[in-house]
Tab-separated table of C-alpha atoms and ligand atoms in Angstrom:
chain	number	residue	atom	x	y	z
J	1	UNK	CA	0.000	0.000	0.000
J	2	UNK	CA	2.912	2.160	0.706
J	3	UNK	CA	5.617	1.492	-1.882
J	4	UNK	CA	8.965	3.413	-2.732
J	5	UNK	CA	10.988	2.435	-6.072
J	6	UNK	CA	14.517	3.556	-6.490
J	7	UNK	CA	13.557	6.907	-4.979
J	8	UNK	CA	16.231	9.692	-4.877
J	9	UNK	CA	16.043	13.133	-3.608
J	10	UNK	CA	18.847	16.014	-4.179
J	11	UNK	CA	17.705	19.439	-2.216
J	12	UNK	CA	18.195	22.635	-4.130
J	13	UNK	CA	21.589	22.954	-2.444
J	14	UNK	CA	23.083	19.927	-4.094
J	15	UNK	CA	22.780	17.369	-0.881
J	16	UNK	CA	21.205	13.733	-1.936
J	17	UNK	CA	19.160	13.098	1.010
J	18	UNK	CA	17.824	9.994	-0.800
J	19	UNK	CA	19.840	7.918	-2.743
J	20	UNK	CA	18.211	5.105	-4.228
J	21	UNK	CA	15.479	4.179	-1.679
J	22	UNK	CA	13.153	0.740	-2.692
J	23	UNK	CA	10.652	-0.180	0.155
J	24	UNK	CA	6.957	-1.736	0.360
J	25	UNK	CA	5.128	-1.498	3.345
J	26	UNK	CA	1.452	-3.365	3.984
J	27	UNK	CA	-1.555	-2.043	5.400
J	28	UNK	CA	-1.892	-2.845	8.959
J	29	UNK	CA	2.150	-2.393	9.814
J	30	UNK	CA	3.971	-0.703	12.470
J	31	UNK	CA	7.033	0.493	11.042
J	32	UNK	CA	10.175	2.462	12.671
J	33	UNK	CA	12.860	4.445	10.917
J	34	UNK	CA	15.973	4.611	12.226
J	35	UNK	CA	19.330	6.237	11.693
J	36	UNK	CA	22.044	8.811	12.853
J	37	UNK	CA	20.941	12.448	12.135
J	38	UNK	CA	21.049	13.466	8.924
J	39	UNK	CA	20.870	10.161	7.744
J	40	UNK	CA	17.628	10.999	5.888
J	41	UNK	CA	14.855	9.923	7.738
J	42	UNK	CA	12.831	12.820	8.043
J	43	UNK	CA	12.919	13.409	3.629
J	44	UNK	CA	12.212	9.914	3.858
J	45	UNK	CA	8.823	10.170	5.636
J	46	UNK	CA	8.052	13.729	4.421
J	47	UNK	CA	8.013	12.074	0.834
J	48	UNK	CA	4.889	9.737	1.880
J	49	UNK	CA	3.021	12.734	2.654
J	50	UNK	CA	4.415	14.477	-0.079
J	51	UNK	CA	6.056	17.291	1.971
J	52	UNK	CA	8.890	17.228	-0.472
J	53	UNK	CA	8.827	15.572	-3.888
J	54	UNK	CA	11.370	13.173	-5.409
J	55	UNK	CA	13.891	14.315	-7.593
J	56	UNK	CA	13.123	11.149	-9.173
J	57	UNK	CA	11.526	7.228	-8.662
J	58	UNK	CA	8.187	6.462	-7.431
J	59	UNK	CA	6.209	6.497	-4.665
J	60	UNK	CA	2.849	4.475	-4.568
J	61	UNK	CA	0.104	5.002	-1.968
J	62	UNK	CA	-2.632	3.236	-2.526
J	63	UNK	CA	-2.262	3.131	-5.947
J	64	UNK	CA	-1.105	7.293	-6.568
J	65	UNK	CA	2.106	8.207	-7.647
J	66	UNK	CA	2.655	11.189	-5.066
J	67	UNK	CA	5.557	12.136	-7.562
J	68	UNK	CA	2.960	13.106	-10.750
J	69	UNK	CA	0.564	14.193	-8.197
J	70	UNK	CA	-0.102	17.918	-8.518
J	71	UNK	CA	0.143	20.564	-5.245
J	72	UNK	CA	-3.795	21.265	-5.382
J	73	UNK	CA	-4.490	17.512	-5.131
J	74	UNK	CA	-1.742	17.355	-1.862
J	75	UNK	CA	-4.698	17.923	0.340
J	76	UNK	CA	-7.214	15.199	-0.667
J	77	UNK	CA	-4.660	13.121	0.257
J	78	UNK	CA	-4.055	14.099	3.439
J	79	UNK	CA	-6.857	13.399	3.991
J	80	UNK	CA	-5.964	9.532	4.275
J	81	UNK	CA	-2.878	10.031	6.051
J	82	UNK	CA	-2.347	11.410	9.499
J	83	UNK	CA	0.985	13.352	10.321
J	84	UNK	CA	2.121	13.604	13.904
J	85	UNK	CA	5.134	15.995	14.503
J	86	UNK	CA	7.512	16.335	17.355
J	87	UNK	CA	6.533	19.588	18.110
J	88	UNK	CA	2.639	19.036	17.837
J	89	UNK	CA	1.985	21.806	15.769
J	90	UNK	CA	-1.160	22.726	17.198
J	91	UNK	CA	-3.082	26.164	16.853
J	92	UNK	CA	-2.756	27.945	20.127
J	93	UNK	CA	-5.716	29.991	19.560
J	94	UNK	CA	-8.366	26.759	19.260
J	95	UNK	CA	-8.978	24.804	22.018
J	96	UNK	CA	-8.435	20.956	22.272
J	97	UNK	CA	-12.024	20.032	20.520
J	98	UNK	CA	-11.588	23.237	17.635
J	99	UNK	CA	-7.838	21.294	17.027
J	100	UNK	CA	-9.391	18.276	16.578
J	101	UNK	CA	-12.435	18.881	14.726
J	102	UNK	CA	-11.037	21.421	12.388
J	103	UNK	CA	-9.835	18.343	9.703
J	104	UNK	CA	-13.334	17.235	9.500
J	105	UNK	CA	-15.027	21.503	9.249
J	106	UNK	CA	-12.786	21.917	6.514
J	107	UNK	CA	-14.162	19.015	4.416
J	108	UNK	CA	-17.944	20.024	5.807
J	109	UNK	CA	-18.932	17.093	7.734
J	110	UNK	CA	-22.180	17.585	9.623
J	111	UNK	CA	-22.294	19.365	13.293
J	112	UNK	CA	-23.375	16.577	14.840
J	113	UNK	CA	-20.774	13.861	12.942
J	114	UNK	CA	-18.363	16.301	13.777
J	115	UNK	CA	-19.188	16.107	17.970
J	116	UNK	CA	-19.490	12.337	17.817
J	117	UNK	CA	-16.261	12.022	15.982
J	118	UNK	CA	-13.905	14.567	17.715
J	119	UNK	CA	-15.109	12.932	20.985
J	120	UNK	CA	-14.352	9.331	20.082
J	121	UNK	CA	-10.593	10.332	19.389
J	122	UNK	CA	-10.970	12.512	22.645
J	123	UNK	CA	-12.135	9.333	24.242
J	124	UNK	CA	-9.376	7.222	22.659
J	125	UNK	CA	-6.601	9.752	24.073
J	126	UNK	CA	-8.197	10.098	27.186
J	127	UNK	CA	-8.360	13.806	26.982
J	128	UNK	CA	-12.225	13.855	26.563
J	129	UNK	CA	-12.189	15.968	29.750
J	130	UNK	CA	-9.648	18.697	28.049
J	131	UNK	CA	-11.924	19.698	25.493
J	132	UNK	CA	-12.664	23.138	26.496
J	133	UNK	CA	-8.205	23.483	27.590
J	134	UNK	CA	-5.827	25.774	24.756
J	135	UNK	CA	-2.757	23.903	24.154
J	136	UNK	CA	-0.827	26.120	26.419
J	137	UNK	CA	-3.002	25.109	29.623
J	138	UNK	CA	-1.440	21.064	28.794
J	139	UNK	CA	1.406	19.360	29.766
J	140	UNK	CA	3.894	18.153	26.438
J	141	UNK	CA	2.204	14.836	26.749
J	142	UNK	CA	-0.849	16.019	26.645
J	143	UNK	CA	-0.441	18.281	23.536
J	144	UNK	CA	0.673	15.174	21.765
J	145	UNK	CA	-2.492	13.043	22.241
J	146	UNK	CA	-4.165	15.959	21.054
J	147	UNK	CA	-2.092	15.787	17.699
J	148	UNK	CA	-2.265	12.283	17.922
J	149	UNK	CA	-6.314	12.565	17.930
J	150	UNK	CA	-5.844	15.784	15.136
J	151	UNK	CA	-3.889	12.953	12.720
J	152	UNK	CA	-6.801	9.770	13.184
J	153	UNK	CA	-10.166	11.848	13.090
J	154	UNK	CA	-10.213	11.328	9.594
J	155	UNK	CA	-10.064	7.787	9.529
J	156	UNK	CA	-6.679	7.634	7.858
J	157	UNK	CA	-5.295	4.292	6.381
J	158	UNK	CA	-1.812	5.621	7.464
J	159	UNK	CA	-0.384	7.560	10.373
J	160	UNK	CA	2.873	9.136	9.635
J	161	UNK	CA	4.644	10.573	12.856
J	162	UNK	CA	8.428	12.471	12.602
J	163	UNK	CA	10.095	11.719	16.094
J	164	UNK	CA	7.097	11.902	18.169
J	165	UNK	CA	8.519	11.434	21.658
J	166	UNK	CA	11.271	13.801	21.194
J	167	UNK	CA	10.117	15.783	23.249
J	168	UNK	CA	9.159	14.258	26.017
J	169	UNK	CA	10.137	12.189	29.167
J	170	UNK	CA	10.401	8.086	29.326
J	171	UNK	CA	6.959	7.716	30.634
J	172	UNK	CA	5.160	10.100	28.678
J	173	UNK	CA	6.773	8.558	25.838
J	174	UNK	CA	5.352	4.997	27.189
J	175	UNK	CA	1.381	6.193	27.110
J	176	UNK	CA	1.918	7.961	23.417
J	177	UNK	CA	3.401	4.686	22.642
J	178	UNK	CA	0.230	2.946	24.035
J	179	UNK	CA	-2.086	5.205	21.514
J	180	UNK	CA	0.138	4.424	18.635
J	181	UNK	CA	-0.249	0.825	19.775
J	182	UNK	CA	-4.125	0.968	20.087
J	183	UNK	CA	-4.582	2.839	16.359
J	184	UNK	CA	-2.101	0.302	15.081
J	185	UNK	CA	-4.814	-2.570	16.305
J	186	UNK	CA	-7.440	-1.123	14.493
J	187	UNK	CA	-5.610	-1.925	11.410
J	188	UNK	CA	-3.649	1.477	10.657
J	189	UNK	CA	-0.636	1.762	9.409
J	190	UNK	CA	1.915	3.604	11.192
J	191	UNK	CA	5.284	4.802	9.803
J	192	UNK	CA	7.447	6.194	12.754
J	193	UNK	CA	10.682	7.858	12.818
J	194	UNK	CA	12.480	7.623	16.032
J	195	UNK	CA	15.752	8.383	18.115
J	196	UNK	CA	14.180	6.207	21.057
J	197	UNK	CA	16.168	2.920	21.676
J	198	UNK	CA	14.215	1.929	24.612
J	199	UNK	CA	10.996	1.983	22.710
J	200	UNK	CA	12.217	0.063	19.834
J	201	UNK	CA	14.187	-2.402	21.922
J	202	UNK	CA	10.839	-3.236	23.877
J	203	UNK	CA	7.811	-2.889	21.415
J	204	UNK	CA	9.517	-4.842	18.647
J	205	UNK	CA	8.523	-4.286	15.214
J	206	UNK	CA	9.735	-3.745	11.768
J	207	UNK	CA	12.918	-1.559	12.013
J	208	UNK	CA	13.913	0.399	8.497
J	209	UNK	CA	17.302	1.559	9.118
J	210	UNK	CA	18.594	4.426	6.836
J	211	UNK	CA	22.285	6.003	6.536
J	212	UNK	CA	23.646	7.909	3.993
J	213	UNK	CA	20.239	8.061	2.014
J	214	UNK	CA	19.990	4.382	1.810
J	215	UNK	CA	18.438	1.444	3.678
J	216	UNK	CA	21.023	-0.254	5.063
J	217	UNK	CA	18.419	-2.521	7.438
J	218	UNK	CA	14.942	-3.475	7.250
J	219	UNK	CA	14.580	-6.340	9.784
J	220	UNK	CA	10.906	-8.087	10.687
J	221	UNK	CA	11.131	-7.353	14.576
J	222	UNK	CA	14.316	-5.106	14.517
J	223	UNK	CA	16.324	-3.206	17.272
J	224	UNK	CA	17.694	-0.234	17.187
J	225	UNK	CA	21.192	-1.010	16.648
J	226	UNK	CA	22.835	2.309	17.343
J	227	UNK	CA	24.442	3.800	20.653
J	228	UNK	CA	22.809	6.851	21.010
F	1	ADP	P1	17.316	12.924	9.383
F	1	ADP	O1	15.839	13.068	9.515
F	1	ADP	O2	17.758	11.498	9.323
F	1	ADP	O3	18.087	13.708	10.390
F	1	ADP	P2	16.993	14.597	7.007
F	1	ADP	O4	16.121	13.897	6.047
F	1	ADP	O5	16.435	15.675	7.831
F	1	ADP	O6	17.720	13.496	7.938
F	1	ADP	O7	18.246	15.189	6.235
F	1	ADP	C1	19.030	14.455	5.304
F	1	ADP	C2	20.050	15.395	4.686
F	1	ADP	O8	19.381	16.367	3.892
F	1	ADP	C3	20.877	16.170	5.716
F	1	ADP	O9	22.173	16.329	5.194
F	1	ADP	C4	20.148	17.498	5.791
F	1	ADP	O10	21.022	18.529	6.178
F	1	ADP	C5	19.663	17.678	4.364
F	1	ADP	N1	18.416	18.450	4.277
F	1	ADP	C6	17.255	18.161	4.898
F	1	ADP	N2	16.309	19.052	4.555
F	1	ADP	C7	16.880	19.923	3.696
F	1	ADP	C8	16.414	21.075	2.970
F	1	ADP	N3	15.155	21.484	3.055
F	1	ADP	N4	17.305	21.703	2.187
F	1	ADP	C9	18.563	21.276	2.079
F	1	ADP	N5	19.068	20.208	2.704
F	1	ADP	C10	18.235	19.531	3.514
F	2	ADP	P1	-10.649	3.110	24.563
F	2	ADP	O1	-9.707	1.945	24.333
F	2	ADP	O2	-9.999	4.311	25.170
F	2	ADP	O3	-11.926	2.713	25.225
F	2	ADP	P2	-11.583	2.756	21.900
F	2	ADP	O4	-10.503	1.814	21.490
F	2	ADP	O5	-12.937	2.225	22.242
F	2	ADP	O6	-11.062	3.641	23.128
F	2	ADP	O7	-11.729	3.845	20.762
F	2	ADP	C1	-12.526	5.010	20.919
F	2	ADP	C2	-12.935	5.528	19.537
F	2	ADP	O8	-11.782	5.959	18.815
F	2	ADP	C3	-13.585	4.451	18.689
F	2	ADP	O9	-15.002	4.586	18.728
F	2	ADP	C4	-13.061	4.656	17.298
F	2	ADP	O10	-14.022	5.245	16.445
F	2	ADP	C5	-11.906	5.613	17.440
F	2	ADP	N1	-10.681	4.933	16.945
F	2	ADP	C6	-9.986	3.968	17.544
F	2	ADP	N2	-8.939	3.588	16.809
F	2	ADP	C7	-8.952	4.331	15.699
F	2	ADP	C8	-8.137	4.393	14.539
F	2	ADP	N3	-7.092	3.620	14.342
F	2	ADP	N4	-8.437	5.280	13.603
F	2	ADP	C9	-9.487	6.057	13.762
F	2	ADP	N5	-10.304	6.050	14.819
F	2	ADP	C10	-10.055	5.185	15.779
């Protein structure tokens, strides 16, 4: 459902962040990236949600070539894939609900779809109680399960998430882990970069490991394999 062939990408300043990347991934699969910094993770993942564009090769999602795809068309398909950031991104000026239920105002679902929905996620991050809060009233934890129920309201097929525990402490990063787990059940894919040995050490599953712009690893129920 996800697939990459002999993908390369050279930023405007000459560096090849990519350099000859070929990878499937199936529906359903929990997938970590791994790799020193600057290895080319984050290109990696930002080309799935088509953040950046190849320089050339292909990348399939559900049968689209995000590479012909043009930019007014980027947001359609967002629509089927969440994005969860290390730095939340939410808008400080909406509360917790407005966050959440702004992906479903902008493609005009109905008022009352639109409670039912935002609250399940609520429900499933346990912040139903924080629906009223700004992002500034909640802890770091907090402002992730937020953008953690932001990226599944939609119903995505695929959650795509750029370090998201980088920012937080070991146990915080334990219960974010836990949500990732429980949308993973319900049959979504998830694509995850991380710096967090402990986490992939313990929750083992597929491990893509990336240096230099290439996969140098992709291992069934991987570890992290670096020091650091
Ligand atoms: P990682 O996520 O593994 O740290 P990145 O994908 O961010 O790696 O970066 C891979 C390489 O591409 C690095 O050398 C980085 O400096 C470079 N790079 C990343 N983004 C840009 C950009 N927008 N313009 C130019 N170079 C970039
Ligand atoms: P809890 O385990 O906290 O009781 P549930 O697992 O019952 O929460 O989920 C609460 C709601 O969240 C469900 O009604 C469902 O619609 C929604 N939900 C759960 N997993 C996903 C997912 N992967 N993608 C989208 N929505 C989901």
């Amino acid at each position: 459902m996800i697939e990459m062939q002999d993908v390369y990408k050279t930023y405007p300043n000459g560096v090849i962040a990519l350099n000859g990347i070929s990878v499937r991934i199936k529906q359903g699969e929990f997938v970590y990236v791994v790799g020193p910094s600057g290895a080319g993770k984050s290109t990696f993942i930002k080309m799935m949600y088509r953040e950046e564009k190849p320089t050339s090769g292909k990348i399939m999602i559900n049968g689209v070539n995000l590479a012909n795809i043009k930019n007014s068309k980027v947001p359609l398909l967002r629509r089927n894939i969440g994005i969860v950031f290390q730095d939340f991104k939410l808008l400080p000026k909406l509360t917790v609900y407005e966050n959440v239920a702004f992906a479903l105002e902008v493609i005009e679902e109905s008022p009352k779809n639109i409670r039912k929905r935002v609250m399940e996620v609520l429900d499933l991050v346990r912040l139903k109680h924080k629906a009223r809060f700004y992002p500034d009233e909640l802890s770091g934890g907090e402002q992730q399960r937020v953008s953690i129920a932001r990226s599944i309201v939609n119903n995505p097929a695929i959650v795509i998430a750029d370090e998201p525990t980088g920012n937080l402490d070991p146990d915080t990063s334990w219960e974010i882990m836990d949500i990732f787990e429980r949308i993973n059940d319900r049959g979504t894919t998830i694509v995850m970069a991380t710096h967090n040995r402990e986490i992939v050490n313990t929750i083992r599953r597929r491990v893509i490991a990336i240096e230099r712009g290439k996969i140098v690893r992709d291992e069934v129920k991987g570890e992290y394999g670096y020091e650091a």
